[in-house]
Short mmCIF file of C-alpha atoms in Angstrom, two decimals:
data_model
loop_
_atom_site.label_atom_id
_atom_site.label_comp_id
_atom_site.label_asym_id
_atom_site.label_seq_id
_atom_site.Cartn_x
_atom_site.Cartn_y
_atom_site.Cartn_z
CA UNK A 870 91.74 92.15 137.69
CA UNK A 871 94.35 89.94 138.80
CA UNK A 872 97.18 91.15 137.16
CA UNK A 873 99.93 89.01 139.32
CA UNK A 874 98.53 85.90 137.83
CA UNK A 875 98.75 87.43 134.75
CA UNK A 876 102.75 88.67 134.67
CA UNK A 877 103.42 85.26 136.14
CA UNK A 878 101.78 83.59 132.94
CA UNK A 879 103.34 86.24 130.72
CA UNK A 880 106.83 85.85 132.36
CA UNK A 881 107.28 82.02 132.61
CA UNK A 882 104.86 80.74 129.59
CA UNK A 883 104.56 83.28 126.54
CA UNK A 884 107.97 85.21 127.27
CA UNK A 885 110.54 82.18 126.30
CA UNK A 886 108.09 81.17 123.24
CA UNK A 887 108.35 84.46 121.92
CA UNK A 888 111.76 84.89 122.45
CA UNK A 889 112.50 82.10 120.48
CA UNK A 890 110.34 83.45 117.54
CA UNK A 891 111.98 86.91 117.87
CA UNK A 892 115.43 85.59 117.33
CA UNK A 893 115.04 83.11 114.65
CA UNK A 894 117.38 83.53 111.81
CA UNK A 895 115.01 82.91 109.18
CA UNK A 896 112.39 85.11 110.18
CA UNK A 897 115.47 88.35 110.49
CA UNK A 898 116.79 87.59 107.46
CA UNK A 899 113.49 88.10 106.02
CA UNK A 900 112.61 91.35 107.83
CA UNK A 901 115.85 92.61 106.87
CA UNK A 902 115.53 91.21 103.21
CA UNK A 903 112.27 93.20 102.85
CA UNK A 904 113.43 96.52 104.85
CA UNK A 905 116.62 96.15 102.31
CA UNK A 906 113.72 96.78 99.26
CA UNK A 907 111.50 98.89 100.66
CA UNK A 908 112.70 102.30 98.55
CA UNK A 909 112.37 100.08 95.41
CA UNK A 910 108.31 99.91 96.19
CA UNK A 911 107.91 103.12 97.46
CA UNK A 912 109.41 104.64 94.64
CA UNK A 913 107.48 102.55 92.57
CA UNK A 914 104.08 103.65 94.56
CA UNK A 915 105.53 106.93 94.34
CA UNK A 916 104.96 106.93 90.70
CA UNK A 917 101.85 105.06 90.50
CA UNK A 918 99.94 107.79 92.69
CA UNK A 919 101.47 110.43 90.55
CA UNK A 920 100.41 108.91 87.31
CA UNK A 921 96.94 108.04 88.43
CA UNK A 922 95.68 110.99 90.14
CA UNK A 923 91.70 111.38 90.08
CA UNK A 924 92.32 114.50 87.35
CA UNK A 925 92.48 112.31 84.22
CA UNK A 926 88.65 111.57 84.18
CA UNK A 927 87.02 113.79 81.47
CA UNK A 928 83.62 113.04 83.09
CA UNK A 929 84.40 113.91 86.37
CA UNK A 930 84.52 117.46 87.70
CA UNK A 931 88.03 117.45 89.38
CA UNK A 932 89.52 116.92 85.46
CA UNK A 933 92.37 118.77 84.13
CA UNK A 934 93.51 118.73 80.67
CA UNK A 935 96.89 119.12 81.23
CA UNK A 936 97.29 116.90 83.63
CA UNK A 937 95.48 114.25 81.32
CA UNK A 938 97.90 115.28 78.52
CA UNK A 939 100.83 114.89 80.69
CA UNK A 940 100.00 111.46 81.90
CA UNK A 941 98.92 110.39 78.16
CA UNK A 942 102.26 111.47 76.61
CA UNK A 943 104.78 110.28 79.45
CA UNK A 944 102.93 106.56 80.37
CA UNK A 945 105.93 104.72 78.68
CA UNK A 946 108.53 106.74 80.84
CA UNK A 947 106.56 105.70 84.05
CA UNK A 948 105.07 102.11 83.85
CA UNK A 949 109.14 101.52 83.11
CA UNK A 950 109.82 102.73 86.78
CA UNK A 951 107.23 100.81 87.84
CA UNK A 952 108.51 96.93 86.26
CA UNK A 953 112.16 98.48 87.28
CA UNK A 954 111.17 98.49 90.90
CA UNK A 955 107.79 96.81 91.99
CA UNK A 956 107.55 94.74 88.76
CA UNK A 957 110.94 92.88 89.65
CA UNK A 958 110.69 93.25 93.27
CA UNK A 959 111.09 89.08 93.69
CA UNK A 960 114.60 89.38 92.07
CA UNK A 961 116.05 92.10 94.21
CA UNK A 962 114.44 89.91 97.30
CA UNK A 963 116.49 87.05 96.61
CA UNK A 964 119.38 88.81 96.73
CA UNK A 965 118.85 90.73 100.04
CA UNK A 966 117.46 87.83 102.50
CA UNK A 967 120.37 86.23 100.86
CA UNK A 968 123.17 88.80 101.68
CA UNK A 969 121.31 89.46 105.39
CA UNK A 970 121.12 85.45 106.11
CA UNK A 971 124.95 84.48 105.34
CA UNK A 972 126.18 87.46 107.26
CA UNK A 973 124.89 85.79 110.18
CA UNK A 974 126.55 83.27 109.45
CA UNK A 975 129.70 84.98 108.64
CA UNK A 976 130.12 83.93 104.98
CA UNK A 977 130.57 85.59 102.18
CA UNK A 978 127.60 87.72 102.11
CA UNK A 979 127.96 88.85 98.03
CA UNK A 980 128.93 85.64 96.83
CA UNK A 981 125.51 84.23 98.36
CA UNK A 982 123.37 87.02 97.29
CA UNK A 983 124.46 86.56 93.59
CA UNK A 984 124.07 82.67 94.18
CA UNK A 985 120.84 83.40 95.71
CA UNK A 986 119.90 85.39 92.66
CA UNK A 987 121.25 82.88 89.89
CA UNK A 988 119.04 79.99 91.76
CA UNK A 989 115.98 82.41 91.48
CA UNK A 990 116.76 82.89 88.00
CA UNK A 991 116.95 79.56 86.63
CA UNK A 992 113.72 78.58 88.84
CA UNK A 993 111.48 81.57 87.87
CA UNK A 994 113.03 83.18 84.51
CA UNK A 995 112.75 81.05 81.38
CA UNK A 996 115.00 82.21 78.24
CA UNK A 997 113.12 82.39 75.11
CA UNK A 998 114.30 83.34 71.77
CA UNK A 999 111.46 85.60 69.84
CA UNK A 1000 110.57 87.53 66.76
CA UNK A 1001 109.63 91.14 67.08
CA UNK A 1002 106.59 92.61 66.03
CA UNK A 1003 106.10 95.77 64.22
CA UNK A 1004 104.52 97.24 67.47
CA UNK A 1005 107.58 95.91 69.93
CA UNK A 1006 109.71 97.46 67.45
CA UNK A 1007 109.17 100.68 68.06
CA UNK A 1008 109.81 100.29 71.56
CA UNK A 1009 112.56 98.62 71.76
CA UNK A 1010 114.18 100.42 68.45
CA UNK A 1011 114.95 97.43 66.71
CA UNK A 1012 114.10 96.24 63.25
CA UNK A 1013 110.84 94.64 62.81
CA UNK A 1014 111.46 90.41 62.52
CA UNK A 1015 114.65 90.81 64.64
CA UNK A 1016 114.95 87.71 66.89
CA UNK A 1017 116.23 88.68 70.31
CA UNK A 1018 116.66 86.44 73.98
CA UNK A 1019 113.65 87.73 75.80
CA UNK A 1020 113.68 86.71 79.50
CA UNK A 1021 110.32 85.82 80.81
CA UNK A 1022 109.45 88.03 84.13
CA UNK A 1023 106.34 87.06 85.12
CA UNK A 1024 107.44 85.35 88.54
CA UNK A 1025 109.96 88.33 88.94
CA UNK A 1026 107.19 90.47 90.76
CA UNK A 1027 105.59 89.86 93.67
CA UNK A 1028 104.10 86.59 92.41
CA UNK A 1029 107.95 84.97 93.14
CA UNK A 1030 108.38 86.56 96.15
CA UNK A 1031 107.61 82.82 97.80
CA UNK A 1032 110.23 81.26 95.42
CA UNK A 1033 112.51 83.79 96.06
CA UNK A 1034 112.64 83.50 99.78
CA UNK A 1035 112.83 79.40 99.55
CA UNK A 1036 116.03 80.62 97.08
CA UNK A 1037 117.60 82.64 99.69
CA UNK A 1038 117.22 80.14 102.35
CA UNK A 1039 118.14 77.16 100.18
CA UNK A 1040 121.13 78.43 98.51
CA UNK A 1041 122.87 79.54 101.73
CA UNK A 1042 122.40 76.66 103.87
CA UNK A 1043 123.88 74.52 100.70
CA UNK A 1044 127.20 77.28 100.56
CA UNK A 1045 127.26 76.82 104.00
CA UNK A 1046 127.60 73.19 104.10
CA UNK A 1047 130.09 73.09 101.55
CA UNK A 1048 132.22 75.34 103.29
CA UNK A 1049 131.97 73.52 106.78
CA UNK A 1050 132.47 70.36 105.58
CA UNK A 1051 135.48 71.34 103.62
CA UNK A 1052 133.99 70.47 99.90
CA UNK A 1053 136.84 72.08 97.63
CA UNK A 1054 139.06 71.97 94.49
CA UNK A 1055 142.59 71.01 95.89
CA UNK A 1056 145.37 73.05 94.07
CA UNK A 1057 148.75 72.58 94.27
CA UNK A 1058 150.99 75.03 96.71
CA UNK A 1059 152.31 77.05 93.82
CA UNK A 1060 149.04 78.20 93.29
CA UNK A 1061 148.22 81.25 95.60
CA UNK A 1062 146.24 81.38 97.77
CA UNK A 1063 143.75 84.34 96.44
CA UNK A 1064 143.31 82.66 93.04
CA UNK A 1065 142.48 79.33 95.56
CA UNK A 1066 140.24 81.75 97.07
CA UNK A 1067 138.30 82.91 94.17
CA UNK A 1068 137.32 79.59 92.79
CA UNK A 1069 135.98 78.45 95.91
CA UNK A 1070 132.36 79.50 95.39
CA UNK A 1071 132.59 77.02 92.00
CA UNK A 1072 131.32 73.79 93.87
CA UNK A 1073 128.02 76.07 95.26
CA UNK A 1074 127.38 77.17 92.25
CA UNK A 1075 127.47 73.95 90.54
CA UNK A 1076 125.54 72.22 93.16
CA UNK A 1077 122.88 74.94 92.84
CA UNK A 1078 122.93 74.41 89.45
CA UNK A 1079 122.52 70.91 88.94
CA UNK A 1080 119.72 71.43 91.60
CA UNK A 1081 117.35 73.69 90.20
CA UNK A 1082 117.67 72.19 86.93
CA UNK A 1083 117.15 68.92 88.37
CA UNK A 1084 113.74 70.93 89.66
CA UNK A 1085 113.00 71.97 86.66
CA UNK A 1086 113.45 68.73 84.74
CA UNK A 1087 111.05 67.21 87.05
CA UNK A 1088 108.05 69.70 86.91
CA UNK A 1089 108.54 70.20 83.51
CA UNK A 1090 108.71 66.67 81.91
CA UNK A 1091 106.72 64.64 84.87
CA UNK A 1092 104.23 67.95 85.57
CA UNK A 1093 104.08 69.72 82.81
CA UNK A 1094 104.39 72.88 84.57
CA UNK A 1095 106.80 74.91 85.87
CA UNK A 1096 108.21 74.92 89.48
CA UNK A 1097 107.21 78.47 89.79
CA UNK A 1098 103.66 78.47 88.31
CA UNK A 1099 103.21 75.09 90.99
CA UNK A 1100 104.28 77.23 93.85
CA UNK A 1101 101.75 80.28 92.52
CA UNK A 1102 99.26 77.82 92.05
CA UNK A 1103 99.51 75.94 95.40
CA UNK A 1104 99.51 79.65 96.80
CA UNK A 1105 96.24 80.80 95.29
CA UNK A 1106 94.33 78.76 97.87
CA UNK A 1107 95.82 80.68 100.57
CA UNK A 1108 95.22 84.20 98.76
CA UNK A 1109 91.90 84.51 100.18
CA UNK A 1110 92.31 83.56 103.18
CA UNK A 1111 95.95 86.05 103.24
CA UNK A 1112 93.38 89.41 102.60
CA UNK A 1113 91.03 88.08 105.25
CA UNK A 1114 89.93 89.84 108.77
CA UNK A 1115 90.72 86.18 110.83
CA UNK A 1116 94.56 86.16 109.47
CA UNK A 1117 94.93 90.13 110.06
CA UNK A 1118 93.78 89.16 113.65
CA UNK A 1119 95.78 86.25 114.29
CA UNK A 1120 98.68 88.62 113.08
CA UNK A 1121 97.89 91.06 115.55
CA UNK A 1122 97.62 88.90 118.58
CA UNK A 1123 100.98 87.50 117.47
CA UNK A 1124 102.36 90.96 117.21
CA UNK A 1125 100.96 92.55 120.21
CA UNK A 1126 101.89 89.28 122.58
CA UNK A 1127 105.00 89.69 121.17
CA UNK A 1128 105.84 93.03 122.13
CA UNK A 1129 103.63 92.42 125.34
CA UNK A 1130 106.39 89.92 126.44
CA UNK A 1131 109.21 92.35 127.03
CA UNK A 1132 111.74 94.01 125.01
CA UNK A 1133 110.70 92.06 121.54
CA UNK A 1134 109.92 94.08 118.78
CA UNK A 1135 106.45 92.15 118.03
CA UNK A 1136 106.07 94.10 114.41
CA UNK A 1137 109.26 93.21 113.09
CA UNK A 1138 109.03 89.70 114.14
CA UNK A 1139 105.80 89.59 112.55
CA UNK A 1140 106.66 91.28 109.66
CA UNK A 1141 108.50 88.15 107.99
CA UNK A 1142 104.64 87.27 107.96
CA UNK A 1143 102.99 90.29 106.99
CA UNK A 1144 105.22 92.00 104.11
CA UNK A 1145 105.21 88.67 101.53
CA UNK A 1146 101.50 89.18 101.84
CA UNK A 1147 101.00 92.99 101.78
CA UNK A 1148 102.94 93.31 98.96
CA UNK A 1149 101.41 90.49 97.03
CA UNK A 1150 97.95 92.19 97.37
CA UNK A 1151 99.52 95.98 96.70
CA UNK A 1152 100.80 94.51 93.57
CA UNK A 1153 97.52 93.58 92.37
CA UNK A 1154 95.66 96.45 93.25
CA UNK A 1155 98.10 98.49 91.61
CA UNK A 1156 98.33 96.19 87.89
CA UNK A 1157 94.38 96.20 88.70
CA UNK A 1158 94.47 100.29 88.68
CA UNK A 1159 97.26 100.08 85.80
CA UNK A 1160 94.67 98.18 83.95
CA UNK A 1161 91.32 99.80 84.65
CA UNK A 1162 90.29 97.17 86.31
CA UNK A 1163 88.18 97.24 89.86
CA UNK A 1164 90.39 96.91 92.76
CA UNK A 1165 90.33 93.80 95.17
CA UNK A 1166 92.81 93.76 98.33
CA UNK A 1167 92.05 95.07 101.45
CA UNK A 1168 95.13 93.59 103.07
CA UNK A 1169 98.23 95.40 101.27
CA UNK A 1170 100.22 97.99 102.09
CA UNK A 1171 100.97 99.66 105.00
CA UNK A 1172 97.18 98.75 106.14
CA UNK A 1173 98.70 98.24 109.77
CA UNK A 1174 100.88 101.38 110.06
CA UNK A 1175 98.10 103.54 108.17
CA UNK A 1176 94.90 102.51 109.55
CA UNK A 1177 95.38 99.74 112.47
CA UNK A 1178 99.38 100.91 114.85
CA UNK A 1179 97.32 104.76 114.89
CA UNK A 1180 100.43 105.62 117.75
CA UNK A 1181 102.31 102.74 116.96
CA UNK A 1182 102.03 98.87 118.26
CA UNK A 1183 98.99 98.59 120.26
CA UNK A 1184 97.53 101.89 118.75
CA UNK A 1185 98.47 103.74 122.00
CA UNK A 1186 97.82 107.60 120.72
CA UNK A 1187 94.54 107.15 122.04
CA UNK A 1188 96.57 106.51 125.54
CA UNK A 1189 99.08 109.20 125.03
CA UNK A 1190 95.56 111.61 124.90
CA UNK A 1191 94.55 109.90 128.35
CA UNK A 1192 97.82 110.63 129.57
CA UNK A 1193 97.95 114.62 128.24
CA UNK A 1194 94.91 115.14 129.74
CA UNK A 1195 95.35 113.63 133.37
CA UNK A 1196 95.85 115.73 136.70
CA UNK A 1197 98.40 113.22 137.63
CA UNK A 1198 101.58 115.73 136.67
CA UNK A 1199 103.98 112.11 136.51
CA UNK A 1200 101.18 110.62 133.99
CA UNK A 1201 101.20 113.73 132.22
CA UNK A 1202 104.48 114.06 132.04
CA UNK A 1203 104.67 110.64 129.97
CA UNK A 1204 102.23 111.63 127.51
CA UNK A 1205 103.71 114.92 126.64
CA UNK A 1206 107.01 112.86 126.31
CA UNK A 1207 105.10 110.14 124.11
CA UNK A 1208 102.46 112.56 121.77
CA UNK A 1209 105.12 113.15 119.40
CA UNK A 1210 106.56 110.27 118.48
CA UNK A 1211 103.25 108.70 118.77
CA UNK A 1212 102.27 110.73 116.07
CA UNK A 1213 104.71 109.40 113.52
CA UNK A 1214 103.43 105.89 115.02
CA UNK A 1215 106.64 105.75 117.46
CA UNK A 1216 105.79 104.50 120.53
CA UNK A 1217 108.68 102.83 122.65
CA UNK A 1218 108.91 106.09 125.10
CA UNK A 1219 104.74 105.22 125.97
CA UNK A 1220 105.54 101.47 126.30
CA UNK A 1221 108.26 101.84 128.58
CA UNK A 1222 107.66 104.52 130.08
CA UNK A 1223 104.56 104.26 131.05
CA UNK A 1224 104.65 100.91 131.36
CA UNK A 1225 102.92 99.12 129.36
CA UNK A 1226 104.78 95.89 128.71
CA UNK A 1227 104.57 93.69 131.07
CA UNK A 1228 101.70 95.75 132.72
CA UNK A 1229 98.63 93.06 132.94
CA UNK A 1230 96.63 96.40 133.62
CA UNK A 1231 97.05 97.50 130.20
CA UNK A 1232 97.14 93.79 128.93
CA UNK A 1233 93.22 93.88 127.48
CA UNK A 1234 93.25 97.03 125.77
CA UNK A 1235 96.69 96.83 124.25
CA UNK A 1236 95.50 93.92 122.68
CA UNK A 1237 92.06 94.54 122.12
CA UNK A 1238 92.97 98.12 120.47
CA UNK A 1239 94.46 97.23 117.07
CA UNK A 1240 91.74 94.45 116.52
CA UNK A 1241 89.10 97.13 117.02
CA UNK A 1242 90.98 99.77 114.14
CA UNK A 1243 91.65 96.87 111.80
CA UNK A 1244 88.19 95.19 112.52
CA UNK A 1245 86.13 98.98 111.40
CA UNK A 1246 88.55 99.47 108.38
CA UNK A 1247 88.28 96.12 107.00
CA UNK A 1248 84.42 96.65 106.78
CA UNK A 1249 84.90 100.04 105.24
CA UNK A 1250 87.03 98.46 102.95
CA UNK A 1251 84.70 95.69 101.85
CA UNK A 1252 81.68 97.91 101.25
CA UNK A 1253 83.44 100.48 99.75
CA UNK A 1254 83.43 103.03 101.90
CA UNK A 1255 86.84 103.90 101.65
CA UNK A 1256 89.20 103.45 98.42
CA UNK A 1257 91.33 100.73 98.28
CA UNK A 1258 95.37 100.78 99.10
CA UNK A 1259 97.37 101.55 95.97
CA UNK A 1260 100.54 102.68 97.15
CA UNK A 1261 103.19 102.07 100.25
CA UNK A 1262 104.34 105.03 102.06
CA UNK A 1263 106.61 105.29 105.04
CA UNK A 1264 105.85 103.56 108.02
CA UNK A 1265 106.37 106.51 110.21
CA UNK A 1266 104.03 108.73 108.44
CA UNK A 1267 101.54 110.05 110.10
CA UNK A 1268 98.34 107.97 110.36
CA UNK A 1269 96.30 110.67 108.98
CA UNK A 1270 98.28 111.64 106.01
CA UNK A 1271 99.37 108.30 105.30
CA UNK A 1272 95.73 106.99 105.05
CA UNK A 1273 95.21 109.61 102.55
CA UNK A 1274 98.07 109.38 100.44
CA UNK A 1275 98.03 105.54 100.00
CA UNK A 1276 94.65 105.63 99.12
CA UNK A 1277 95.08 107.68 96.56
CA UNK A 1278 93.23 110.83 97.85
CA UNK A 1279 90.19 109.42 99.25
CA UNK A 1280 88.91 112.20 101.55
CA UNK A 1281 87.40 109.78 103.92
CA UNK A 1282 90.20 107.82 104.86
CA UNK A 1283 91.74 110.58 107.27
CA UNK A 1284 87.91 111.38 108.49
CA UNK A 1285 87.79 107.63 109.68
CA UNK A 1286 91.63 107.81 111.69
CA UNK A 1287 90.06 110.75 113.21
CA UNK A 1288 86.97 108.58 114.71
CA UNK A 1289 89.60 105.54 114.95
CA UNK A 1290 91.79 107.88 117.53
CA UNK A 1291 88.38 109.04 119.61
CA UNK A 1292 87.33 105.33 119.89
CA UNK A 1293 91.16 104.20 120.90
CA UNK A 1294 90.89 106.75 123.53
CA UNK A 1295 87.42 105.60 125.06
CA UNK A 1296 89.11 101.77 125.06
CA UNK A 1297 92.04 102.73 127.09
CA UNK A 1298 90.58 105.72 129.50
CA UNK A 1299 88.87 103.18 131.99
CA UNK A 1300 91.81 100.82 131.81
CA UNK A 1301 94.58 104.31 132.64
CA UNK A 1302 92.02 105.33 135.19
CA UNK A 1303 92.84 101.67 136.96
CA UNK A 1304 96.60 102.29 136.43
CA UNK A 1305 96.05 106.29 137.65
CA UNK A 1306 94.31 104.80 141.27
CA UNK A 1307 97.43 102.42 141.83
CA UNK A 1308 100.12 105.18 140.96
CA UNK A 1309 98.76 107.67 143.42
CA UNK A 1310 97.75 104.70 146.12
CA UNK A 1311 102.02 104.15 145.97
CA UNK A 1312 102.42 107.81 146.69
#
């Protein structure tokens, strides 16, 4: 293997590309948007496990009355946790990418998350005035034929999380052109200077204004449809193809290039790609399981962190076994460093320690790895082997339990991370036996 030729390629071709990707402001903002949310949907998976525990079946042997009784009588309590988090996820994404994205651009990072937000909502959430029925009522203890302004959510989950990002974007780079080119309300000099202050942000807010309506006045009347329903409907057409095994590969040999390239957090990069779709296909697995209905998604989740990163980027536990288990006491050293970490899918003291970036010895497995976990569990997936992802847990749990938990109990998940972690070891030993011979030759 001619690993020289390989560096060289990875050091003058892929490693400026990448770097460029890595440290696009667009693509952080995004991460950081997302990372910004993420205790809003596990809280909301949180709750959704809890609720829908395998006990509330009366025809299956693992039921439990009370348990059945307690999920029966407090439903209302949680599905409200669940449209308070998850179910208006899109909404508290606009504001985040927002704030993240003008603070790198040193502006006012509240004034364009609200703006952010107030663009999303005249885009995605119609007003409508309507009558209550005797069943709403109840709910919402108010007289029956009250008319009340009922805001319509539907594009406020993680069907506008598209919409919501364009928002973000959109409705910074407009405040920040005003503000660069000067665009203001002159006041006199008696005036001072903090009340000039505060009514600065007017003009954006107008602009935005006029602009989504101007949207809206165009998909509505020339259309007939609204600007959010377009962008879900242009979207659907890429749906199948987003819980497919080809994009979950390309995403991994994005990823793992990435991170193969030097000091570039491949998975965050990445993740501006992955998390729109993961949470788009958790969403409907868990209305799907809300609704009794048969669950669809393979893709959603933490898919990668539970079932494909087993060690962390380039699934490299099965390495950090290789390593504990060497005669080599430098090698070994490393992997009692690494097994640790590894195990909460940490892996930066394995990559450069050992290394591994930048290491065309470890170039082929590192790569091929990840596309081997996520190629098995995909199948199990499809035919059902394994139950489907319902829920989001941390990143950093281990791949074991988090397998489990997220899909919701299902015994065989951990039994497959356990035959996941021998096969990642068998992919990597011939490749660290390579590495091992050129170590001790230098000694």
């Amino acid at each position: 293997m001619n690993t020289e030729k390989i560096n060289i390629f990875i050091e003058n071709k892929l490693s400026p590309i990448m770097a460029k990707i890595s440290s696009n402001r667009y693509i952080n903002a995004v991460n950081a948007g997302f990372g910004a949310v993420s205790p809003l949907i596990l809280i909301g998976s949180f709750f959704i496990i809890i609720f829908n525990l395998p006990l509330a079946n009366e025809n299956s042997f693992l039921y439990i009355k009370a348990y059945h009784n307690f999920v029966t009588s407090f439903y209302k309590y949680y599905i409200q946790i669940f449209n308070a988090s998850i179910g208006i996820i899109s909404l508290f994404l606009s504001y985040s990418i927002a704030y993240s994205l003008s603070g790198h651009y040193k502006l006012d990072s509240q004034t364009n998350a609200f703006l952010s937000v107030y663009s999303f909502i005249l885009l995605s959430a119609k007003s409508l005035l309507m009558t209550i029925s005797s069943s709403a009522s109840n709910i919402l203890y108010l007289k029956e034929s009250t008319t009340i302004n009922v805001i319509d959510a539907s594009y406020l989950n993680a069907k506008g999380v598209l919409i919501a990002i364009l928002c973000s974007i959109i409705s910074v780079e407009v405040y920040r052109f005003i503000i660069e080119k000067k665009i203001n309300i002159k006041f006199p000099q008696s005036v001072p200077p903090a009340i000039a202050k505060s009514i600065e942000p007017i003009i954006p807010f107008i602009v935005m204004s006029v602009l989504c309506q101007a949207v809206n006045i165009i998909t509505e009347h020339y259309i007939n449809n609204s600007v959010s329903n377009i962008i879900f409907n242009f979207m659907k057409y890429f749906y199948n193809f987003a819980d497919s095994l080809i994009l979950i590969i390309l995403i991994l040999l994005l990823v793992h290039m990435l991170w193969f390239c030097g000091s570039i957090h491949g998975s965050n990069v990445a993740s501006s790609i992955i998390n729109p779709i993961v949470l788009i296909n958790l969403t409907i697995n868990q209305n799907a399981l809300i609704n009794g209905e048969n669950l669809t998604r393979i893709f959603a989740g933490e898919f990668m962190n539970s079932f494909v990163y087993i060690g962390g980027a380039g699934a490299t536990l099965g390495l950090c076994i290789s390593m504990l288990m060497s005669r080599n006491e430098e090698l070994k050293s490393i992997g009692k460093m690494s097994i640790v970490p590894a195990l909460f899918n940490i892996n930066e003291p394995i990559l450069f320690g050992t290394p591994i970036i930048m290491n065309g010895t470890f170039f082929i497995p590192f790569i091929i790895t990840p596309i081997v976990n996520a190629s098995i569990t995909y199948y199990l997936f499809k035919f059902e082997f394994l139950s489907k992802i319902i829920a989001a847990v941390p990143w950093t749990t281990p791949s074991i339990l988090g397998s489990f938990i997220s899909t919701n109990f299902c015994i065989t998940a951990p039994l497959l991370i356990i035959g996941l972690i021998i096969i990642d070891y068998l992919i990597y030993q011939p490749f660290f036996i390579i590495h091992k011979k050129k170590i001790e030759s230098k000694n």
